[in-house]
PDB file of N, CA and C in Angstrom:
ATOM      1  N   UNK A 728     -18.327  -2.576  12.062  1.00  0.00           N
ATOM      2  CA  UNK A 728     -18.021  -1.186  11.796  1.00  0.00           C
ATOM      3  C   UNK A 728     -18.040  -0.955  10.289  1.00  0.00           C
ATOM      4  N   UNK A 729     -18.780   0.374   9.751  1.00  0.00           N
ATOM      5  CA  UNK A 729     -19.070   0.540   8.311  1.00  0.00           C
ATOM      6  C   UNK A 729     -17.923   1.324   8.172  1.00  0.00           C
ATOM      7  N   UNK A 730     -17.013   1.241   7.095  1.00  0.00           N
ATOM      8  CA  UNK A 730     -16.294   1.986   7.052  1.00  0.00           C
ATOM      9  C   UNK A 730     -16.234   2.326   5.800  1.00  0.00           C
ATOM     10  N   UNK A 731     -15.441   3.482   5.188  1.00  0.00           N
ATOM     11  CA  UNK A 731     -15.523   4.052   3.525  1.00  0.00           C
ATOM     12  C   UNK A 731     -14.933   3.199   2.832  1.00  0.00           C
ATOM     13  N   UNK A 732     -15.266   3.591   1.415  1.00  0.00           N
ATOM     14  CA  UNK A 732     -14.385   2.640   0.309  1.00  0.00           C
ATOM     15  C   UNK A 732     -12.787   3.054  -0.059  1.00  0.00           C
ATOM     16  N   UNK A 733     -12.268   4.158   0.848  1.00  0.00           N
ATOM     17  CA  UNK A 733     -10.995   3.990   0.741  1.00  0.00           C
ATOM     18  C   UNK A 733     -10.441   3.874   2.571  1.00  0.00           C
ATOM     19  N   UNK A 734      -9.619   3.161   2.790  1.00  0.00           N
ATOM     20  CA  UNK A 734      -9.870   2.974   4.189  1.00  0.00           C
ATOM     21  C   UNK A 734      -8.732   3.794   4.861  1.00  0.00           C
ATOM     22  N   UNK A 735      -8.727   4.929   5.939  1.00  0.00           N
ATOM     23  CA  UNK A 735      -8.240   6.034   6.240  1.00  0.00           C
ATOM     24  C   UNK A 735      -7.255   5.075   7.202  1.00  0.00           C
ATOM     25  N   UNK A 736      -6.243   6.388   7.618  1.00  0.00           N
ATOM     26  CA  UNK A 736      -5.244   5.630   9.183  1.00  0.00           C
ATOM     27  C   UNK A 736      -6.540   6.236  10.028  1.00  0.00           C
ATOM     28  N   UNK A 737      -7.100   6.919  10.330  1.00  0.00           N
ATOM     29  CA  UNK A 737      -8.415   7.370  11.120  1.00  0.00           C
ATOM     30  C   UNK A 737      -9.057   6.136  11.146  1.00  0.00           C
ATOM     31  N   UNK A 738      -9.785   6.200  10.000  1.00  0.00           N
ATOM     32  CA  UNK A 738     -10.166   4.635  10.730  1.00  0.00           C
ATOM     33  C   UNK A 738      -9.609   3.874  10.913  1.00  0.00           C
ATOM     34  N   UNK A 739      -8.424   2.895  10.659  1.00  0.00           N
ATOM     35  CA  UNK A 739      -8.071   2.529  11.362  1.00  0.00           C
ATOM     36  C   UNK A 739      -7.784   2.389  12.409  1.00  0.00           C
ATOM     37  N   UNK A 740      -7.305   3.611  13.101  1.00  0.00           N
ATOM     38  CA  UNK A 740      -7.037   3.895  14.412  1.00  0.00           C
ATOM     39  C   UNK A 740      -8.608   3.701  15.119  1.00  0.00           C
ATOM     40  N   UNK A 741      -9.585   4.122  15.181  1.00  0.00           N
ATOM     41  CA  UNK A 741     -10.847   4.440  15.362  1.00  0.00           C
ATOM     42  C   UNK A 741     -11.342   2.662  15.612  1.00  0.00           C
ATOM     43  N   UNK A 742     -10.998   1.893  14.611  1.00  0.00           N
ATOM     44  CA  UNK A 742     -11.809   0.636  14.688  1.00  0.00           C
ATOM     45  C   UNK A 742     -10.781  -0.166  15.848  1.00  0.00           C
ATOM     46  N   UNK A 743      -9.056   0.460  15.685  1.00  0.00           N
ATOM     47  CA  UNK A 743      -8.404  -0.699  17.007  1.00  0.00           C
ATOM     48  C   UNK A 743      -9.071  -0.268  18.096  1.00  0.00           C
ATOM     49  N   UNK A 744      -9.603   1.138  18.370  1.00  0.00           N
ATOM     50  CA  UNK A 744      -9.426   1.680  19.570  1.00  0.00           C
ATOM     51  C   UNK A 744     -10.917   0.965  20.261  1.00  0.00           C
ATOM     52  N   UNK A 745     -11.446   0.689  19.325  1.00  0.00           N
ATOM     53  CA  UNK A 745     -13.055   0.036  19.288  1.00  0.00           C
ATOM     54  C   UNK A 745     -12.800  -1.463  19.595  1.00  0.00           C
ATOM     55  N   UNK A 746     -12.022  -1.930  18.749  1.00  0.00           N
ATOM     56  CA  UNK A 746     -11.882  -3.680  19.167  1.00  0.00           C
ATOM     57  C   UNK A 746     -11.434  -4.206  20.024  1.00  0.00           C
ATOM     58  N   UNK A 747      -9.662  -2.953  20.483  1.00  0.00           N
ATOM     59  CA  UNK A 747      -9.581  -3.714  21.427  1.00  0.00           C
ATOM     60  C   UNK A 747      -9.240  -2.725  22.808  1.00  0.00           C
ATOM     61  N   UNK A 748     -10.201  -1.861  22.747  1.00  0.00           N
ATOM     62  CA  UNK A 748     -10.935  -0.898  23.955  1.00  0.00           C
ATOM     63  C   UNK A 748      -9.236  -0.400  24.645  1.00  0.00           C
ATOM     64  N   UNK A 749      -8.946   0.250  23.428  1.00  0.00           N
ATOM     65  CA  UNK A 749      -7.842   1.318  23.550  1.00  0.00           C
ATOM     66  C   UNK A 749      -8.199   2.421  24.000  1.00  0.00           C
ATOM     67  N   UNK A 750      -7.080   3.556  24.116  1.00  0.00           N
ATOM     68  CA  UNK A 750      -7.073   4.581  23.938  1.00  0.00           C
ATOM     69  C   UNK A 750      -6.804   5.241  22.735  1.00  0.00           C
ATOM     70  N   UNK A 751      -7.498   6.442  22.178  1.00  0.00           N
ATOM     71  CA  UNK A 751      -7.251   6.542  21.076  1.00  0.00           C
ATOM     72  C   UNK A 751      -5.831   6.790  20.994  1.00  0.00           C
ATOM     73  N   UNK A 752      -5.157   7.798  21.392  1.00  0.00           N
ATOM     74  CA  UNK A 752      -3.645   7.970  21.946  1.00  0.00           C
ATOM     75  C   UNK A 752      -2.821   6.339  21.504  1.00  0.00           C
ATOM     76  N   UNK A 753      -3.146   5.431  21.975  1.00  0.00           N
ATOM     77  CA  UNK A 753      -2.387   4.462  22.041  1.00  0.00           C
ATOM     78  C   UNK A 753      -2.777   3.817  20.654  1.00  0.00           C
ATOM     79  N   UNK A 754      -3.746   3.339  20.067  1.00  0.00           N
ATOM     80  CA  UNK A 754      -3.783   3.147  18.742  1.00  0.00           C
ATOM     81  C   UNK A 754      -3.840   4.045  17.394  1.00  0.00           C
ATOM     82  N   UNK A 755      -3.734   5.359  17.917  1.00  0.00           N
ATOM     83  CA  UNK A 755      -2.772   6.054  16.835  1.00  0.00           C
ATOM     84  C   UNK A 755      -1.361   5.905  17.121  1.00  0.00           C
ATOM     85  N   UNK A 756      -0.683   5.751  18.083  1.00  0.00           N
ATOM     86  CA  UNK A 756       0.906   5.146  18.256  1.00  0.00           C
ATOM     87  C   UNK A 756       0.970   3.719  17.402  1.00  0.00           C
ATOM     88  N   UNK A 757       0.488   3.129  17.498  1.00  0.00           N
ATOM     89  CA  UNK A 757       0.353   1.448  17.267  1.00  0.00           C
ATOM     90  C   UNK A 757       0.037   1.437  15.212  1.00  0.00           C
ATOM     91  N   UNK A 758      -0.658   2.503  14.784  1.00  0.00           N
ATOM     92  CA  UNK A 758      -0.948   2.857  13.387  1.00  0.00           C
ATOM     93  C   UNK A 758       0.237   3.455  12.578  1.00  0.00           C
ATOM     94  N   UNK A 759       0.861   4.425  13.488  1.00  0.00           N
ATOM     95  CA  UNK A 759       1.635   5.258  12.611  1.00  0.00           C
ATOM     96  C   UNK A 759       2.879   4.137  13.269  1.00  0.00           C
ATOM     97  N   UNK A 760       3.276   3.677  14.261  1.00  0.00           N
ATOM     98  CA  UNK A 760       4.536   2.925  14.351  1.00  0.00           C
ATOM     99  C   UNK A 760       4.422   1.532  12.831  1.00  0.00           C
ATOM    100  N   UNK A 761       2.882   1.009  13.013  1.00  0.00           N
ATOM    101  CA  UNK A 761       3.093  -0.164  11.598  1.00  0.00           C
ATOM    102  C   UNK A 761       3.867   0.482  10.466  1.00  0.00           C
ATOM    103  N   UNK A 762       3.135   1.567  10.296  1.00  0.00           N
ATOM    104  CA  UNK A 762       3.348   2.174   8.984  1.00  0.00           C
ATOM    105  C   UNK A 762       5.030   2.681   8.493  1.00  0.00           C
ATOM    106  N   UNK A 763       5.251   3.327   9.638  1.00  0.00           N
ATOM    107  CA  UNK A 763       7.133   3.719  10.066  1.00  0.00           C
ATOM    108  C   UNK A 763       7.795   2.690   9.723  1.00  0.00           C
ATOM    109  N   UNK A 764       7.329   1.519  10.388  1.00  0.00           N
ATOM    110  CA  UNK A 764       8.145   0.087   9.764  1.00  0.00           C
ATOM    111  C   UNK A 764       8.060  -0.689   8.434  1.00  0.00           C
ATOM    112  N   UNK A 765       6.910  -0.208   7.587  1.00  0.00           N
ATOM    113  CA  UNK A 765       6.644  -0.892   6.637  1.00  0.00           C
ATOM    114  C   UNK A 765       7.691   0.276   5.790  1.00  0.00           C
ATOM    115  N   UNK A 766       7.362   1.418   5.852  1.00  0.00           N
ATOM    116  CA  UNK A 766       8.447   2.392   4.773  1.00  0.00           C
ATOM    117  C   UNK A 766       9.899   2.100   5.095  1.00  0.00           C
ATOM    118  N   UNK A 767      10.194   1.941   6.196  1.00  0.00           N
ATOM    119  CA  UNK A 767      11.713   1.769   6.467  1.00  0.00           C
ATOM    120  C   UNK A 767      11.538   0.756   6.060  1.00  0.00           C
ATOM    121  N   UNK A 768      11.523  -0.617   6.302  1.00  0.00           N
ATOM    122  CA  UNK A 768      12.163  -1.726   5.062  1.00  0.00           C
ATOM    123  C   UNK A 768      11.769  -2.148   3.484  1.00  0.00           C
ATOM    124  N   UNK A 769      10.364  -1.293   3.231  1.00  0.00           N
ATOM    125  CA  UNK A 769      10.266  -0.967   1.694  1.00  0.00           C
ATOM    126  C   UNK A 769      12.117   0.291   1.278  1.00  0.00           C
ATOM    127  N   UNK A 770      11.897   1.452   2.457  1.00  0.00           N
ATOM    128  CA  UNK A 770      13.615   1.837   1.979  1.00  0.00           C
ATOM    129  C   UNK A 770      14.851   1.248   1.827  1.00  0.00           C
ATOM    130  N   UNK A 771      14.330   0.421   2.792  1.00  0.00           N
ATOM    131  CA  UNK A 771      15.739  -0.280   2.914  1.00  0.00           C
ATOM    132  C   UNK A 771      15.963  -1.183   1.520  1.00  0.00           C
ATOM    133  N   UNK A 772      15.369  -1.387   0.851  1.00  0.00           N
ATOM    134  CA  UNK A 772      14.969  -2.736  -0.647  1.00  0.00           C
ATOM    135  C   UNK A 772      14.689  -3.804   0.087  1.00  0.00           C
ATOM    136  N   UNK A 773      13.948  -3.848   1.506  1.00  0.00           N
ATOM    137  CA  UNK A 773      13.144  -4.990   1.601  1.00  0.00           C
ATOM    138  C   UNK A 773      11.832  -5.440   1.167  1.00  0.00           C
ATOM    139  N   UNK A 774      11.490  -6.390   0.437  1.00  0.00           N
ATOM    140  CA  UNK A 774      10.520  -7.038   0.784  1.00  0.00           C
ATOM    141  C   UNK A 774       9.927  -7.055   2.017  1.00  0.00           C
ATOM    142  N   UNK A 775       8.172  -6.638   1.696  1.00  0.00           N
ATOM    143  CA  UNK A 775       7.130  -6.687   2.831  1.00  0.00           C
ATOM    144  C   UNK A 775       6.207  -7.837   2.456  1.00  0.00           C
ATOM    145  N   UNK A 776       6.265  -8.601   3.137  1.00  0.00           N
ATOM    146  CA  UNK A 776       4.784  -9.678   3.324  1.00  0.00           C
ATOM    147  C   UNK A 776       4.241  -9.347   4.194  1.00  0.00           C
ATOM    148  N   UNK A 777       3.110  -9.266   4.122  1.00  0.00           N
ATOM    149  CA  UNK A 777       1.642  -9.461   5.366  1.00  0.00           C
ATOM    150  C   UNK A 777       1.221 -10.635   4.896  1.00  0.00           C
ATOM    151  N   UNK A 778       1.390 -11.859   5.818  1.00  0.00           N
ATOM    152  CA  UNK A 778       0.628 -13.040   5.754  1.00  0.00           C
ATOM    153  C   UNK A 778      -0.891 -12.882   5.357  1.00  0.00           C
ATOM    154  N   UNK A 779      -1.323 -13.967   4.418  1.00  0.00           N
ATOM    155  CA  UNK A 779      -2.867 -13.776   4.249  1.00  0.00           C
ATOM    156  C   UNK A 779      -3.365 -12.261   3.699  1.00  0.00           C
ATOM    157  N   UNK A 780      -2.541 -11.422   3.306  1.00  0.00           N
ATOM    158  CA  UNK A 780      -2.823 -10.592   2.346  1.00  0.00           C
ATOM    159  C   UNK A 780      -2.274  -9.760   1.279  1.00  0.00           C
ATOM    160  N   UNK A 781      -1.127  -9.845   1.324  1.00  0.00           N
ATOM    161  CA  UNK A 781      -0.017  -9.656   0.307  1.00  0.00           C
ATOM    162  C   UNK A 781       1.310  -9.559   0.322  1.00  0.00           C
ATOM    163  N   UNK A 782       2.383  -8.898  -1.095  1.00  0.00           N
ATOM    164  CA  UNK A 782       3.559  -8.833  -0.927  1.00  0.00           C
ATOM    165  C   UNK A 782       3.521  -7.683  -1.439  1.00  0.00           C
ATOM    166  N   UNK A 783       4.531  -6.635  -0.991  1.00  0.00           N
ATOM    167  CA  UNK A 783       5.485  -4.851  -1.271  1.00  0.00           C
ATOM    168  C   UNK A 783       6.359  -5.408  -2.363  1.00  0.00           C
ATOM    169  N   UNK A 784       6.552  -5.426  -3.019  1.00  0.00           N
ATOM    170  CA  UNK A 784       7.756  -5.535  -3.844  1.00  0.00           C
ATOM    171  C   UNK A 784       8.408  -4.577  -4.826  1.00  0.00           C
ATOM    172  N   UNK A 785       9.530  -4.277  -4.273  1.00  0.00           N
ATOM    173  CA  UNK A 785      10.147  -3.392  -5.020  1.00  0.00           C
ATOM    174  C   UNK A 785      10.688  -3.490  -6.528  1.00  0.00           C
ATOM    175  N   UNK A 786      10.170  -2.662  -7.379  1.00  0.00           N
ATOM    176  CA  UNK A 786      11.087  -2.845  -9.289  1.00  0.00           C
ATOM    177  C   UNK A 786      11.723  -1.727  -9.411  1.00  0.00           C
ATOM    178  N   UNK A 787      12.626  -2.064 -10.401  1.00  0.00           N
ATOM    179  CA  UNK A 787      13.388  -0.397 -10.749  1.00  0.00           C
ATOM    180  C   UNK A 787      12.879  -0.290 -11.869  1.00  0.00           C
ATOM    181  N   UNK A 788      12.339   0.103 -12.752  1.00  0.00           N
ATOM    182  CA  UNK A 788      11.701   0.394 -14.125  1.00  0.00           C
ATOM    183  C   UNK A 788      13.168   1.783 -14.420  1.00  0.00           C
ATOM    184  N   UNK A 789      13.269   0.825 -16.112  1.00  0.00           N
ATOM    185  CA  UNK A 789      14.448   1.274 -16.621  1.00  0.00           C
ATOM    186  C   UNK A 789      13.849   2.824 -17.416  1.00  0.00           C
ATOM    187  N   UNK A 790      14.890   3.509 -17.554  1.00  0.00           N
ATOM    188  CA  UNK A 790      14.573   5.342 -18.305  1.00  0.00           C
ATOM    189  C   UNK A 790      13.861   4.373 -19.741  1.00  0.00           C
ATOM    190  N   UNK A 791      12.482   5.306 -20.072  1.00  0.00           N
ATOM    191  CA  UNK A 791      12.186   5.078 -21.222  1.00  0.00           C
ATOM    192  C   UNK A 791      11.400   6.183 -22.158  1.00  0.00           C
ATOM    193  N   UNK A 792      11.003   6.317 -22.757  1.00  0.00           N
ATOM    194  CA  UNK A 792      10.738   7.604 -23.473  1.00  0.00           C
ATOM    195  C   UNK A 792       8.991   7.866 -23.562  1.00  0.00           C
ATOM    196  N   UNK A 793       8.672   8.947 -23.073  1.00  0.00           N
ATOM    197  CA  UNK A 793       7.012   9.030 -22.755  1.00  0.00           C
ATOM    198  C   UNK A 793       6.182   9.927 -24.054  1.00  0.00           C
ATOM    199  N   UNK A 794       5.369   9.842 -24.071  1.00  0.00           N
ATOM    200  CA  UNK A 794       5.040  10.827 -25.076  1.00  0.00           C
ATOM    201  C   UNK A 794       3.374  11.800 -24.817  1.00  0.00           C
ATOM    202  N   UNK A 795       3.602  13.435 -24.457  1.00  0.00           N
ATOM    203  CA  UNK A 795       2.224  13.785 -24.655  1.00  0.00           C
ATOM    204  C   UNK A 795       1.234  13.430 -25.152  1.00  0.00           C
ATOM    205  N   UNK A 796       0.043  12.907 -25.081  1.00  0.00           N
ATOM    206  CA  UNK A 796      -1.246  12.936 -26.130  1.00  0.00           C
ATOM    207  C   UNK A 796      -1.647  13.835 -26.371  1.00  0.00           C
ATOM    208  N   UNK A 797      -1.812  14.892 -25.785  1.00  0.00           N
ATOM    209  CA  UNK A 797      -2.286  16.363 -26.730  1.00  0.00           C
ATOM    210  C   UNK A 797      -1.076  16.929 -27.644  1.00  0.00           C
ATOM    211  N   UNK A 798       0.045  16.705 -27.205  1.00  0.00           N
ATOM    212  CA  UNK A 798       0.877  17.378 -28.235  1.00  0.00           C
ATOM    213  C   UNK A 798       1.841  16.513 -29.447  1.00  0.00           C
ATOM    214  N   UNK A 799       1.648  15.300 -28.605  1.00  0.00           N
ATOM    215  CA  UNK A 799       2.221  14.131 -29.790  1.00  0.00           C
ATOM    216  C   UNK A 799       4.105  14.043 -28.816  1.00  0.00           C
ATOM    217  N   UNK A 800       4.860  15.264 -28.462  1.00  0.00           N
ATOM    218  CA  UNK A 800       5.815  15.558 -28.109  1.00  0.00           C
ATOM    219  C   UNK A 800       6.502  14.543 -26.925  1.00  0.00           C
ATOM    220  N   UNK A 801       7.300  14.017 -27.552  1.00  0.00           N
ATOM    221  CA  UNK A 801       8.281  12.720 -26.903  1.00  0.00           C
ATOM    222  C   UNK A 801       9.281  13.522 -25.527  1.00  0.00           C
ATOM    223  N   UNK A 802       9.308  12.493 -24.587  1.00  0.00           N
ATOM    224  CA  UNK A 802      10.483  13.147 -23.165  1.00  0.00           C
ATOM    225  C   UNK A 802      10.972  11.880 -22.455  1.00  0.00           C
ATOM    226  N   UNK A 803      11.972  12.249 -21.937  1.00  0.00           N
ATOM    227  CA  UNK A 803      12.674  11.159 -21.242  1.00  0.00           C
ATOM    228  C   UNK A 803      11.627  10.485 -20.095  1.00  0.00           C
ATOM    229  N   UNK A 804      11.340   9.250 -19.804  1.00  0.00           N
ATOM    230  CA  UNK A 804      11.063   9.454 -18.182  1.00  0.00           C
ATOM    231  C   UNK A 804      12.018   8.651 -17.494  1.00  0.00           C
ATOM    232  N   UNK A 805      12.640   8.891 -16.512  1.00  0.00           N
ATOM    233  CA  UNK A 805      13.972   8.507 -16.036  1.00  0.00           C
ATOM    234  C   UNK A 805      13.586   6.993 -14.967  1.00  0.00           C
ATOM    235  N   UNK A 806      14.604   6.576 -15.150  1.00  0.00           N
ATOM    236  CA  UNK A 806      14.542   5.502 -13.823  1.00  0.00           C
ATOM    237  C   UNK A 806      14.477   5.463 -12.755  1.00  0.00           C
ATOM    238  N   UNK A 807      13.362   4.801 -12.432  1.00  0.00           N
ATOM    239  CA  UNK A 807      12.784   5.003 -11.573  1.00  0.00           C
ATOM    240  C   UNK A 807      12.610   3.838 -10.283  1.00  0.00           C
ATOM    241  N   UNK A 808      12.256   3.579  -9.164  1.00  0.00           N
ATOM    242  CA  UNK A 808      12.176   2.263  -8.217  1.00  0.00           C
ATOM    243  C   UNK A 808      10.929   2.755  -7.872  1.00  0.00           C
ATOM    244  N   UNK A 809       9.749   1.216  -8.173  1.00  0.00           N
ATOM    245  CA  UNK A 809       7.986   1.797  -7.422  1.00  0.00           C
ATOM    246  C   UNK A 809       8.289   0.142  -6.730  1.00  0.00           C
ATOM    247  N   UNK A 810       7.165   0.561  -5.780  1.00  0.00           N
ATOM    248  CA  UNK A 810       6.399  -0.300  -4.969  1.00  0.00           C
ATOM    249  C   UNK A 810       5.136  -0.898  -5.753  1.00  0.00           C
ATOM    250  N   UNK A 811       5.377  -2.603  -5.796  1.00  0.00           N
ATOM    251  CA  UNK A 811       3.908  -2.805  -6.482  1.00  0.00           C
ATOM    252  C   UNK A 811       3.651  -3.689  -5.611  1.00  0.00           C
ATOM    253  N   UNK A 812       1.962  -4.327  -5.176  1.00  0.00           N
ATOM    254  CA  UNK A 812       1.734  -4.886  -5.138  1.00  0.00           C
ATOM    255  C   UNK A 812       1.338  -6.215  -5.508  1.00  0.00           C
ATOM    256  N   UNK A 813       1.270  -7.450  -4.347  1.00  0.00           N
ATOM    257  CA  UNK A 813       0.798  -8.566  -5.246  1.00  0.00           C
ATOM    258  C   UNK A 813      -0.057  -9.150  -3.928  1.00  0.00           C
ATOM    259  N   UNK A 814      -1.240  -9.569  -4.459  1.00  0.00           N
ATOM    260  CA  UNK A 814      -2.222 -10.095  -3.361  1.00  0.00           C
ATOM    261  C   UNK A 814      -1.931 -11.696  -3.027  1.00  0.00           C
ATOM    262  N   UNK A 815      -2.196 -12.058  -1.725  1.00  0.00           N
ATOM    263  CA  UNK A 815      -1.808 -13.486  -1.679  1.00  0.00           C
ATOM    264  C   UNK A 815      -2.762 -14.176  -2.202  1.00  0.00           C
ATOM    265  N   UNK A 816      -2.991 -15.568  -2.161  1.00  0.00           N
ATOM    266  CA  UNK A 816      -3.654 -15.921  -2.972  1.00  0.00           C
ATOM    267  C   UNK A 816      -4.978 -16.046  -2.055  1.00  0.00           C
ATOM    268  N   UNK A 817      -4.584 -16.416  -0.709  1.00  0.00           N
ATOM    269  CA  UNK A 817      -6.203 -16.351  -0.045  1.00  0.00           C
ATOM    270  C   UNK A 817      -6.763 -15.181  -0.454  1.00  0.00           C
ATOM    271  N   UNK A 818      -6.045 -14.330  -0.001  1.00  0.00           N
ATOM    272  CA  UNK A 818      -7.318 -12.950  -0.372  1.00  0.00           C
ATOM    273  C   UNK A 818      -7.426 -12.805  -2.017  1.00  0.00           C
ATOM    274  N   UNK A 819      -6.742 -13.396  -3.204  1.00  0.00           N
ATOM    275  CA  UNK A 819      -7.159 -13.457  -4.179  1.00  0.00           C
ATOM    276  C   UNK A 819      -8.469 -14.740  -4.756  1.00  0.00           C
ATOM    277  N   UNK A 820      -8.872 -15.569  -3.769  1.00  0.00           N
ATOM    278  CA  UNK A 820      -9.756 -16.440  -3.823  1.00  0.00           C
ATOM    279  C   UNK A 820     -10.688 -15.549  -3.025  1.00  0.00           C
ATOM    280  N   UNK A 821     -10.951 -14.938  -2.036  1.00  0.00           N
ATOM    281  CA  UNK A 821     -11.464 -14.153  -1.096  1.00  0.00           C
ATOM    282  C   UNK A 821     -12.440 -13.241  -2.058  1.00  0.00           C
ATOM    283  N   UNK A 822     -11.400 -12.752  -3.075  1.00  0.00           N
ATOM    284  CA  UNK A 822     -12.066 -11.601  -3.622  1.00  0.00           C
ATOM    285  C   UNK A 822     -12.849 -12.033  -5.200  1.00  0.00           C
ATOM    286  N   UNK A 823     -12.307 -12.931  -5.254  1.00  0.00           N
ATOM    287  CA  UNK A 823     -12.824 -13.965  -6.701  1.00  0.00           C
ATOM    288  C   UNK A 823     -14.130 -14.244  -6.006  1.00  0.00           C
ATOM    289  N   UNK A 824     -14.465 -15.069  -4.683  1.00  0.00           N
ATOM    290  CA  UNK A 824     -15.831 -15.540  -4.356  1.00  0.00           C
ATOM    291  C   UNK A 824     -16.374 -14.529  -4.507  1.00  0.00           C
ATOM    292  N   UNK A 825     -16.281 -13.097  -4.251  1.00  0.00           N
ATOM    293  CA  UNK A 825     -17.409 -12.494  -3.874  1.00  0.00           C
ATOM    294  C   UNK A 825     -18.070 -11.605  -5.714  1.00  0.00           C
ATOM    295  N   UNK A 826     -17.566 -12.597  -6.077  1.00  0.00           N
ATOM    296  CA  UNK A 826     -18.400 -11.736  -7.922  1.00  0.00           C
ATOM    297  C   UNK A 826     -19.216 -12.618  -8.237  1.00  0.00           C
TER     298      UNK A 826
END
């Protein structure tokens, strides 16, 4: 299955329903339930692993001071908690072979 360079829950849903001769109904349940679970324990301050392809990890990045480039003009940006990623290392060898 060809799919775009940013990869949709559509397709997703579209390629389970193809692999493993779903209903679409049932692998859009099965898409949006992964996803429900991955935000609830990214909320919760859990750590997410997906074996064989990465880790969620939560930082709090402390208030620090930003500054316009068109106007030069300095502002707070407040503290904040992001989600970053980190690739495991198979799929970071995965993606190294292919250059």
């Amino acid at each position: 299955m060809v799919m775009s360079p940013t990869l949709t829950k559509i397709e997703l849903v579209n390629h389970l329903s193809l692999l493993f001769d779903i209903k679409l109904k049932d692998a859009t349940e099965i898409v949006n339930n992964l996803f429900e679970e991955m935000i609830e324990a990214l909320a919760a301050g859990d750590e997410l692993s997906l074996s064989s392809f990465g880790n969620f990890i939560l930082r709090d990045k402390k208030e620090r001071i930003g500054r316009n480039p068109k106007t030069n003009k300095e502002f707070p940006i407040v503290a904040r908690r992001v989600v970053s990623f980190h690739t495991s290392a198979k799929l970071r060898n995965l993606l190294r072979d292919e250059e």
